[in-house]
Amino acid sequence: MYEQRLRRLLAVFYVLLGVIGARAFSLQVLGAEESAGRTWASLADRSREFIVHPRRGEILWADGSKMVSNVPTYGLEILWGTVDLRIVPTVEDLRAAYPAGLSAERRSALESKLRRVRPKLLMPAGATQPQQRWACRYCGTQRASRGAPTRRCRDCTSLDYEEVPPLYPEDLAILLETSVHRVHVALIAAMGRWEMNTHWRSHAMLARIPDSAVESLSLFPERFAGLVPLARNGREVDAAGRMIAGGTRLPDREDLARLTDERRAARGLHVFRTESVSPALVGSSLIEKEYDELLRGIPGLSERSRTRASDFEARTDVIRPVQDGTDLRTTLLRNVQLLALEEVERGAPEGGHGAAVVLDVRSGAVIALASTSRDAMDHARSHVMPGSVYKIVTAVALLEAGHSPDEILTCEGRARIATGGRYVCMHSDGDIALRDAFVRSCNGYFSQQAAAVGADGLVAAARRLGLAARPLLGTFGSGRSTRAGLEYSRPGKGDPELWRRWNLPQIGIGQGAASASPLQIAVAYARIAAGGRLLQPFVLERDRPDPATIPVDPVLARWAPFLRDAARSVVADEEHGTARREAALAALRAAGKTGTADTQVRGVKRNNTSFVGYAPYDDPRYCAIVVFENMPQKRYGAEAAGDPVARLLAEALRE
Amino acid sequence: MSSEYVRGGGRSLGVSQRWTEIARALDPRVLVPALLLCALGLATLLADRPEFVAGQARWMAVGIVLCVATVILPYRRMLALIYPAYGLVLLALVAVLLLGREVNGAQRWLQLGPLGFQPSEMAKVAVVAVLARYIRFRRDQRTVKGLLTPFLLTLMPLALIVKQPDLGTALMLFPVLFVMLWAAGARSKHLATVLMLGALSIPVLWTVALEPYQKRRVMTFVAPVVEDARDWAGAYLPRVVSVTALPLRAAGGAAGAAAAGADVDARAAAAKLAQDERDARYHRRRSMIAVAAGGFSGAGFRAGVMNRTDAVPESWTDFVFTVHAEERGFLGVLFLLGLEGLLLLGLATTAREVKEPAARLLAVGAMTLFGAQACQNLAMTVGMAPITGLPLPFLSYGGSSMLSSWILLGLALNARAHKPMVFTERDFD
């Protein structure tokens, strides 16, 4: 039995070796015939792997329509070192390819570009292709030669060549499904750059090319040598969305260092490394930056391979499926946002800034957030000197400290108070209580009371109202100011007690060291309007809280009816209300507060004017604030900002 | 079995007679194919990595000396010491896990001064010898209970080798164990049952024991085979999702989902998996292209494009066959397969001619190990088996592999030089 088993074992090994031999025969002998004269090696790689770019997540309006549309697409890089020069157009080609209706200026620009290019690169009309190109059948190496090359291939010593079909710009245009004109212009522009630096990697000349062209370009690199498709992201931004999602900025020094080709940088040139420039600049600010990981998705991997039947058919296999980016739905209402942008652009003074915020009082959702700024600075979330709208903080501090709302103080118009600080009031209001002081915006009353409740009381009240040091709505684009708004609570240089004594009267009326962003002020008034519910602003639907879980602040809840009544009187009190002249607010049954802060721009006195209001006053639904920074003098809060707030509230209520 | 047989010291011979016996033991039917394979290995290395030729020749010389030394020492004396030696090998395998040097993501090398060696190579020899020592006079391998100890003796080093991880070497121990037991008379149905149980445990091993890159390699092998079969059947089914994608989707999807949560580690892990997968596919494709590029008569010495452009990774160790196949073509492949066949035939003849059970088992074990290793290595280079890091005996560059091969060959031939007195004609059955 032993010998029998030994023989069987030997037989098994012989069979296995025989199978391996048969496989080698099929690869080495049959395989060569099957590929019709092309060895496997001549194709080098029969298949190529590609990164499949995911669809970037969209940023959507509250109604689900697109605010920012990110389009994954491909560009074309032209590597002049290896590009097939036969695609260089003739001068006449270019002129013939001018599109009908090309403007004289554009034609002139093209002509001048044409003249700069070294003439010998642009072949004269009628010139034939100077040399044919031949590819080694064995290893694919190309060479230029008149007639079939007689010298052996320098890579594999083969003498077996096949002619590479000539490549004309028209062929390229068909491949790219774009006009000959665009291809020509791209080539000319690339040549112009090449003239400046012959080592230049000219790239991204054609912004968008179809996927089918990418496939062909990648599968047949020997035919389209020097043309490399580049993945990139195109972006279409709705005008109304640019503030919150489409903010672009120029790359800063750090970006340049990261993206620049190091060898170029050593010579003082900035050349983006092509593979990273586009994705890096999309999503560089605001919501796009904050949620970039979600929006970006995860690239997939696919393989395209030529089938055995024909080299010109390709099939695509998915190796790792692509995961598209996540769409982000915002709480922004398109019409309200558009109107907010329009209002701040119309109302902002020359050289000044404007900002508007509209909140949903029921949930804290931001339904509009606008700023005149076109840079990444977001004035809706940057701190400003708020003016009298800040008196709500002093009022809450006063009530929380146990002062009676009926406590009477005397306003003398302009006076030094007990702490040593001074105030200036528009009118001498005489003996006055809290409600009237709020309606008339009496500086005398609030200055004296702020000094009485002290810094700690103001800090506690500011916290209750949401004027926290932490920027609201995440960290994106949080703007220029790093001031916390509560700086007065921290001892500065010198004697802190002295600092407080002199500054508290100013802070109590929203002047001096007082600081808050328009969004924070809006949140403070929305909390009062919501009966003391501690609303937190949010801009993405995914952050929407369960209404039942929103906590209620006991102090705010206790005094909210009183403060809402006072705010209503600011609009409704026909005798003293500081916004009594704004009929539009009255018509909406709005309540609110005016604010005017004294500022200076290069020594010239200016005002920050603002109005914050909500409507309807008996069942508040929306709260809006409009702030114009650095307005010329004599433009008080309600005058400049009252009407815009009324229009925003009306639009929001209509939605 | 008589006790005289067990303790028998062999015939008493004069010195000159002993050397004659030893010279006769160096059977040309085994040694000539082995030497020719070594020469082929050196020639291939000369084309691919000339700088390694001197080292390889040195290892080869040391190997031959060790082989002769192994033949000179009576194998029964050596087998008497095999358990301590086996223990040392196990210790070395544990040491390699703790102190080993990492190469290509696996911890397989132990550094002793200037020399590095792979204990797993020695483990192969140790397993063959320890099994031969254990089984030689037993009859209980015909029962299920009797199989337990041989399995235990094999699985201990195997588990340590898998842990390195070196799946290729570890898997080679299975055919050695099964064939040695089978040759010693174990019942086929017992072994078949064990094999079936092993097959049923594959899903468990897949999830527990295999590293992600090893899974990828297996899938890289399986998927194209299915695709090829589909091509040959002429059925062009929709290829929206390829066969390749299906088993990979689970791993990729999980990693992807974690990465969606902005988890940097998960993203890196996904990238690593993708890279492993690309490497395995790339490796397989390149090695097949290189073999095919040889054609019928080969590209000639140092004329292979794939070889000259370093297109196949590890072409001097595990993929040495690709260089040979490209340079010498199908004729060269036939020659090499013929040499392998002759080597196996020579070892089979030795296994048939020697009478003592341990000697037979040593020869059978050596034959199985060489045969299985050669078949696996050649099959992976022509795309018929998953890629495992396994050298081709006598051809691949590497000292540990060369030494262990020659030592094993010496053990197999040893019995010819030290024929014991045989009191019985009892065979394994």
mmCIF file of C-alpha atoms in Angstrom, chain B residues 133-374:
data_model
loop_
_atom_site.group_PDB
_atom_site.id
_atom_site.type_symbol
_atom_site.label_atom_id
_atom_site.label_comp_id
_atom_site.label_asym_id
_atom_site.label_seq_id
_atom_site.Cartn_x
_atom_site.Cartn_y
_atom_site.Cartn_z
ATOM 1 C CA ARG B 133 10.431 10.608 14.432
ATOM 2 C CA TYR B 134 6.986 10.446 15.992
ATOM 3 C CA ILE B 135 5.196 8.321 13.434
ATOM 4 C CA ARG B 136 7.914 5.873 12.532
ATOM 5 C CA PHE B 137 7.034 2.881 14.748
ATOM 6 C CA ARG B 138 3.461 3.719 15.528
ATOM 7 C CA ARG B 139 0.423 2.078 14.194
ATOM 8 C CA ASP B 140 -2.171 4.256 15.868
ATOM 9 C CA GLN B 141 -2.240 6.789 13.039
ATOM 10 C CA ARG B 142 -4.867 4.462 11.627
ATOM 11 C CA THR B 143 -7.183 5.661 14.394
ATOM 12 C CA VAL B 144 -8.595 9.133 14.859
ATOM 13 C CA LYS B 145 -7.008 9.414 18.276
ATOM 14 C CA GLY B 146 -3.616 8.624 16.826
ATOM 15 C CA LEU B 147 -3.886 11.618 14.517
ATOM 16 C CA LEU B 148 -4.096 14.075 17.358
ATOM 17 C CA THR B 149 -0.424 14.270 18.298
ATOM 18 C CA PRO B 150 0.888 14.686 14.731
ATOM 19 C CA PHE B 151 -1.662 17.443 14.202
ATOM 20 C CA LEU B 152 -0.596 19.090 17.433
ATOM 21 C CA LEU B 153 3.060 18.877 16.462
ATOM 22 C CA THR B 154 2.269 20.596 13.159
ATOM 23 C CA LEU B 155 -0.241 23.146 14.361
ATOM 24 C CA MET B 156 2.005 24.650 17.033
ATOM 25 C CA PRO B 157 4.640 26.009 14.637
ATOM 26 C CA LEU B 158 1.921 26.666 12.065
ATOM 27 C CA ALA B 159 0.033 28.972 14.409
ATOM 28 C CA LEU B 160 3.224 30.863 15.216
ATOM 29 C CA ILE B 161 4.046 31.234 11.521
ATOM 30 C CA VAL B 162 0.534 32.450 10.703
ATOM 31 C CA LYS B 163 0.955 35.045 13.422
ATOM 32 C CA GLN B 164 4.049 36.532 11.741
ATOM 33 C CA PRO B 165 2.121 36.622 9.312
ATOM 34 C CA ASP B 166 3.498 34.214 6.711
ATOM 35 C CA LEU B 167 0.480 32.412 5.361
ATOM 36 C CA GLY B 168 2.326 30.854 2.423
ATOM 37 C CA THR B 169 4.866 28.980 4.529
ATOM 38 C CA ALA B 170 2.244 28.001 7.074
ATOM 39 C CA LEU B 171 -0.010 26.501 4.426
ATOM 40 C CA MET B 172 2.864 24.346 3.166
ATOM 41 C CA LEU B 173 2.863 22.431 6.459
ATOM 42 C CA PHE B 174 -0.602 21.012 5.781
ATOM 43 C CA PRO B 175 0.291 18.943 2.704
ATOM 44 C CA VAL B 176 3.407 17.723 4.536
ATOM 45 C CA LEU B 177 1.350 16.548 7.513
ATOM 46 C CA PHE B 178 -1.390 14.931 5.454
ATOM 47 C CA VAL B 179 0.913 13.187 3.009
ATOM 48 C CA MET B 180 3.237 11.875 5.720
ATOM 49 C CA LEU B 181 0.291 10.486 7.670
ATOM 50 C CA TRP B 182 -1.182 9.072 4.496
ATOM 51 C CA ALA B 183 2.076 7.448 3.530
ATOM 52 C CA ALA B 184 2.387 6.033 7.046
ATOM 53 C CA GLY B 185 -0.928 4.305 6.571
ATOM 54 C CA ALA B 186 -3.512 6.661 8.010
ATOM 55 C CA ARG B 187 -6.973 5.940 6.723
ATOM 56 C CA SER B 188 -7.993 8.074 3.767
ATOM 57 C CA LYS B 189 -11.478 8.606 5.143
ATOM 58 C CA HIS B 190 -10.084 10.001 8.403
ATOM 59 C CA LEU B 191 -7.899 12.445 6.540
ATOM 60 C CA ALA B 192 -10.744 13.339 4.190
ATOM 61 C CA THR B 193 -12.979 14.039 7.183
ATOM 62 C CA VAL B 194 -10.354 16.317 8.682
ATOM 63 C CA LEU B 195 -9.983 18.084 5.352
ATOM 64 C CA MET B 196 -13.722 18.577 5.137
ATOM 65 C CA LEU B 197 -13.858 19.983 8.655
ATOM 66 C CA GLY B 198 -11.006 22.288 7.695
ATOM 67 C CA ALA B 199 -12.962 23.465 4.662
ATOM 68 C CA LEU B 200 -16.004 24.119 6.811
ATOM 69 C CA SER B 201 -13.903 26.216 9.185
ATOM 70 C CA ILE B 202 -12.697 28.477 6.368
ATOM 71 C CA PRO B 203 -15.357 31.144 7.035
ATOM 72 C CA VAL B 204 -14.249 31.343 10.662
ATOM 73 C CA LEU B 205 -10.577 31.512 9.740
ATOM 74 C CA TRP B 206 -11.414 34.129 7.105
ATOM 75 C CA THR B 207 -12.832 36.473 9.681
ATOM 76 C CA VAL B 208 -10.462 35.694 12.552
ATOM 77 C CA ALA B 209 -7.075 34.706 11.255
ATOM 78 C CA LEU B 210 -6.508 36.431 7.921
ATOM 79 C CA GLU B 211 -5.019 39.890 7.653
ATOM 80 C CA PRO B 212 -6.860 42.282 5.311
ATOM 81 C CA TYR B 213 -4.045 42.140 2.769
ATOM 82 C CA GLN B 214 -4.198 38.370 2.716
ATOM 83 C CA LYS B 215 -7.938 38.471 2.071
ATOM 84 C CA ARG B 216 -7.326 40.892 -0.750
ATOM 85 C CA ARG B 217 -4.786 38.583 -2.297
ATOM 86 C CA VAL B 218 -7.148 35.652 -2.226
ATOM 87 C CA MET B 219 -9.946 37.739 -3.714
ATOM 88 C CA THR B 220 -7.602 39.168 -6.306
ATOM 89 C CA PHE B 221 -6.991 35.625 -7.397
ATOM 90 C CA VAL B 222 -10.590 34.420 -7.221
ATOM 91 C CA ALA B 223 -12.283 37.309 -9.003
ATOM 92 C CA PRO B 224 -10.321 37.260 -12.299
ATOM 93 C CA VAL B 225 -10.664 33.475 -12.514
ATOM 94 C CA VAL B 226 -14.433 33.863 -12.422
ATOM 95 C CA GLU B 227 -14.214 36.674 -14.959
ATOM 96 C CA ASP B 228 -12.008 34.620 -17.249
ATOM 97 C CA ALA B 229 -14.452 31.751 -17.061
ATOM 98 C CA ARG B 230 -17.216 34.118 -18.032
ATOM 99 C CA ASP B 231 -15.188 35.420 -20.953
ATOM 100 C CA TRP B 232 -14.507 31.956 -22.196
ATOM 101 C CA ALA B 233 -18.140 31.028 -21.933
ATOM 102 C CA GLY B 234 -18.820 33.967 -24.214
ATOM 103 C CA ALA B 235 -21.441 35.361 -21.894
ATOM 104 C CA TYR B 236 -21.014 39.110 -21.657
ATOM 105 C CA LEU B 237 -23.167 39.766 -18.700
ATOM 106 C CA PRO B 238 -23.722 43.342 -17.569
ATOM 107 C CA ARG B 239 -20.617 44.588 -15.881
ATOM 108 C CA VAL B 240 -22.017 47.412 -13.882
ATOM 109 C CA VAL B 241 -20.678 45.832 -10.730
ATOM 110 C CA SER B 242 -17.904 43.399 -11.326
ATOM 111 C CA VAL B 243 -17.342 40.210 -9.425
ATOM 112 C CA THR B 244 -14.309 41.883 -7.975
ATOM 113 C CA ALA B 245 -16.366 44.523 -6.324
ATOM 114 C CA LEU B 246 -18.746 42.279 -4.459
ATOM 115 C CA PRO B 247 -16.499 40.768 -1.799
ATOM 116 C CA LEU B 248 -14.528 43.963 -1.497
ATOM 117 C CA ARG B 249 -17.561 46.090 -0.970
ATOM 118 C CA ALA B 250 -18.065 44.971 2.593
ATOM 119 C CA ALA B 251 -14.598 45.985 3.732
ATOM 120 C CA GLY B 252 -14.505 49.115 1.588
ATOM 121 C CA GLY B 253 -18.011 50.107 2.605
ATOM 122 C CA ALA B 254 -17.324 49.779 6.279
ATOM 123 C CA ALA B 255 -14.135 51.747 6.025
ATOM 124 C CA GLY B 256 -15.881 54.282 3.859
ATOM 125 C CA ALA B 257 -18.730 54.722 6.276
ATOM 126 C CA ALA B 258 -16.312 55.371 9.079
ATOM 127 C CA ALA B 259 -14.426 57.799 6.913
ATOM 128 C CA ALA B 260 -17.648 59.658 6.191
ATOM 129 C CA GLY B 261 -17.655 60.521 9.851
ATOM 130 C CA ALA B 262 -14.421 62.408 9.269
ATOM 131 C CA ASP B 263 -12.450 59.754 11.057
ATOM 132 C CA VAL B 264 -8.909 60.248 9.890
ATOM 133 C CA ASP B 265 -7.785 56.802 11.009
ATOM 134 C CA ALA B 266 -10.579 55.112 9.110
ATOM 135 C CA ARG B 267 -9.740 57.106 6.020
ATOM 136 C CA ALA B 268 -6.119 56.027 6.284
ATOM 137 C CA ALA B 269 -7.188 52.430 6.819
ATOM 138 C CA ALA B 270 -9.399 52.564 3.737
ATOM 139 C CA ALA B 271 -6.531 53.975 1.723
ATOM 140 C CA LYS B 272 -4.234 51.252 3.015
ATOM 141 C CA LEU B 273 -6.701 48.534 2.056
ATOM 142 C CA ALA B 274 -7.093 50.011 -1.394
ATOM 143 C CA GLN B 275 -3.333 50.129 -1.759
ATOM 144 C CA ASP B 276 -2.941 46.495 -0.698
ATOM 145 C CA GLU B 277 -5.583 45.526 -3.137
ATOM 146 C CA ARG B 278 -3.937 47.455 -5.952
ATOM 147 C CA ASP B 279 -0.601 45.880 -5.091
ATOM 148 C CA ALA B 280 -2.015 42.372 -5.265
ATOM 149 C CA ARG B 281 -3.784 42.958 -8.589
ATOM 150 C CA TYR B 282 -0.773 44.716 -9.986
ATOM 151 C CA HIS B 283 1.517 41.938 -8.881
ATOM 152 C CA ARG B 284 -0.551 39.203 -10.423
ATOM 153 C CA ARG B 285 -1.006 41.070 -13.683
ATOM 154 C CA ARG B 286 2.633 41.989 -13.991
ATOM 155 C CA SER B 287 3.878 38.486 -13.331
ATOM 156 C CA MET B 288 1.513 37.043 -15.952
ATOM 157 C CA ILE B 289 2.585 39.647 -18.470
ATOM 158 C CA ALA B 290 6.227 38.835 -17.830
ATOM 159 C CA VAL B 291 5.648 35.116 -18.300
ATOM 160 C CA ALA B 292 3.676 35.742 -21.486
ATOM 161 C CA ALA B 293 6.353 38.078 -22.808
ATOM 162 C CA GLY B 294 8.749 35.144 -22.989
ATOM 163 C CA GLY B 295 6.949 33.613 -25.932
ATOM 164 C CA PHE B 296 8.022 30.228 -27.229
ATOM 165 C CA SER B 297 11.776 30.606 -27.175
ATOM 166 C CA GLY B 298 12.257 33.482 -24.765
ATOM 167 C CA ALA B 299 13.656 36.980 -25.054
ATOM 168 C CA GLY B 300 17.221 35.882 -24.342
ATOM 169 C CA PHE B 301 19.666 36.544 -21.564
ATOM 170 C CA ARG B 302 19.040 40.002 -20.043
ATOM 171 C CA ALA B 303 16.791 40.904 -22.959
ATOM 172 C CA GLY B 304 13.403 40.668 -21.293
ATOM 173 C CA VAL B 305 11.637 44.009 -21.237
ATOM 174 C CA MET B 306 9.701 43.266 -18.084
ATOM 175 C CA ASN B 307 12.848 42.137 -16.374
ATOM 176 C CA ARG B 308 14.937 45.057 -17.543
ATOM 177 C CA THR B 309 12.350 47.566 -16.485
ATOM 178 C CA ASP B 310 11.855 45.943 -13.082
ATOM 179 C CA ALA B 311 8.224 45.545 -13.944
ATOM 180 C CA VAL B 312 7.690 42.596 -11.618
ATOM 181 C CA PRO B 313 8.252 43.232 -7.932
ATOM 182 C CA GLU B 314 10.272 40.649 -5.973
ATOM 183 C CA SER B 315 11.493 39.141 -9.237
ATOM 184 C CA TRP B 316 14.627 37.802 -7.545
ATOM 185 C CA THR B 317 12.889 35.985 -4.692
ATOM 186 C CA ASP B 318 9.324 34.738 -4.914
ATOM 187 C CA PHE B 319 8.844 35.696 -8.561
ATOM 188 C CA VAL B 320 12.117 34.359 -9.908
ATOM 189 C CA PHE B 321 10.166 32.158 -12.279
ATOM 190 C CA THR B 322 8.895 35.206 -14.198
ATOM 191 C CA VAL B 323 12.429 36.213 -15.129
ATOM 192 C CA HIS B 324 13.275 32.688 -16.159
ATOM 193 C CA ALA B 325 10.071 32.364 -18.188
ATOM 194 C CA GLU B 326 10.593 35.682 -19.940
ATOM 195 C CA GLU B 327 14.215 35.089 -20.812
ATOM 196 C CA ARG B 328 13.985 31.457 -21.815
ATOM 197 C CA GLY B 329 10.415 31.213 -22.988
ATOM 198 C CA PHE B 330 8.216 28.172 -23.046
ATOM 199 C CA LEU B 331 11.194 25.901 -23.736
ATOM 200 C CA GLY B 332 12.879 27.136 -20.570
ATOM 201 C CA VAL B 333 9.670 26.616 -18.642
ATOM 202 C CA LEU B 334 9.474 23.032 -19.874
ATOM 203 C CA PHE B 335 13.078 22.508 -18.852
ATOM 204 C CA LEU B 336 12.430 23.823 -15.379
ATOM 205 C CA LEU B 337 9.265 21.775 -14.962
ATOM 206 C CA GLY B 338 11.242 18.748 -16.131
ATOM 207 C CA LEU B 339 13.902 19.372 -13.471
ATOM 208 C CA GLU B 340 11.248 19.690 -10.799
ATOM 209 C CA GLY B 341 9.711 16.456 -12.013
ATOM 210 C CA LEU B 342 13.087 14.700 -11.925
ATOM 211 C CA LEU B 343 13.790 15.938 -8.423
ATOM 212 C CA LEU B 344 10.445 14.640 -7.217
ATOM 213 C CA LEU B 345 11.022 11.350 -9.039
ATOM 214 C CA GLY B 346 14.446 11.003 -7.414
ATOM 215 C CA LEU B 347 13.005 11.612 -3.955
ATOM 216 C CA ALA B 348 10.163 9.185 -4.642
ATOM 217 C CA THR B 349 12.712 6.559 -5.682
ATOM 218 C CA THR B 350 14.635 7.167 -2.479
ATOM 219 C CA ALA B 351 11.440 6.868 -0.471
ATOM 220 C CA ARG B 352 10.727 3.563 -2.199
ATOM 221 C CA GLU B 353 14.215 2.127 -1.885
ATOM 222 C CA VAL B 354 14.929 2.801 1.789
ATOM 223 C CA LYS B 355 13.269 0.393 4.131
ATOM 224 C CA GLU B 356 13.302 1.985 7.544
ATOM 225 C CA PRO B 357 10.035 3.837 8.314
ATOM 226 C CA ALA B 358 11.604 7.077 9.561
ATOM 227 C CA ALA B 359 13.846 7.252 6.512
ATOM 228 C CA ARG B 360 10.883 6.689 4.246
ATOM 229 C CA LEU B 361 8.917 9.388 6.010
ATOM 230 C CA LEU B 362 11.789 11.828 5.733
ATOM 231 C CA ALA B 363 12.010 11.253 1.998
ATOM 232 C CA VAL B 364 8.231 11.490 1.554
ATOM 233 C CA GLY B 365 8.127 14.655 3.654
ATOM 234 C CA ALA B 366 10.926 16.266 1.665
ATOM 235 C CA MET B 367 9.283 15.320 -1.607
ATOM 236 C CA THR B 368 5.927 16.726 -0.502
ATOM 237 C CA LEU B 369 7.440 19.936 0.723
ATOM 238 C CA PHE B 370 9.476 20.540 -2.429
ATOM 239 C CA GLY B 371 6.590 19.516 -4.684
ATOM 240 C CA ALA B 372 3.936 21.559 -2.931
ATOM 241 C CA GLN B 373 6.151 24.615 -2.655
ATOM 242 C CA ALA B 374 7.141 24.473 -6.313
#
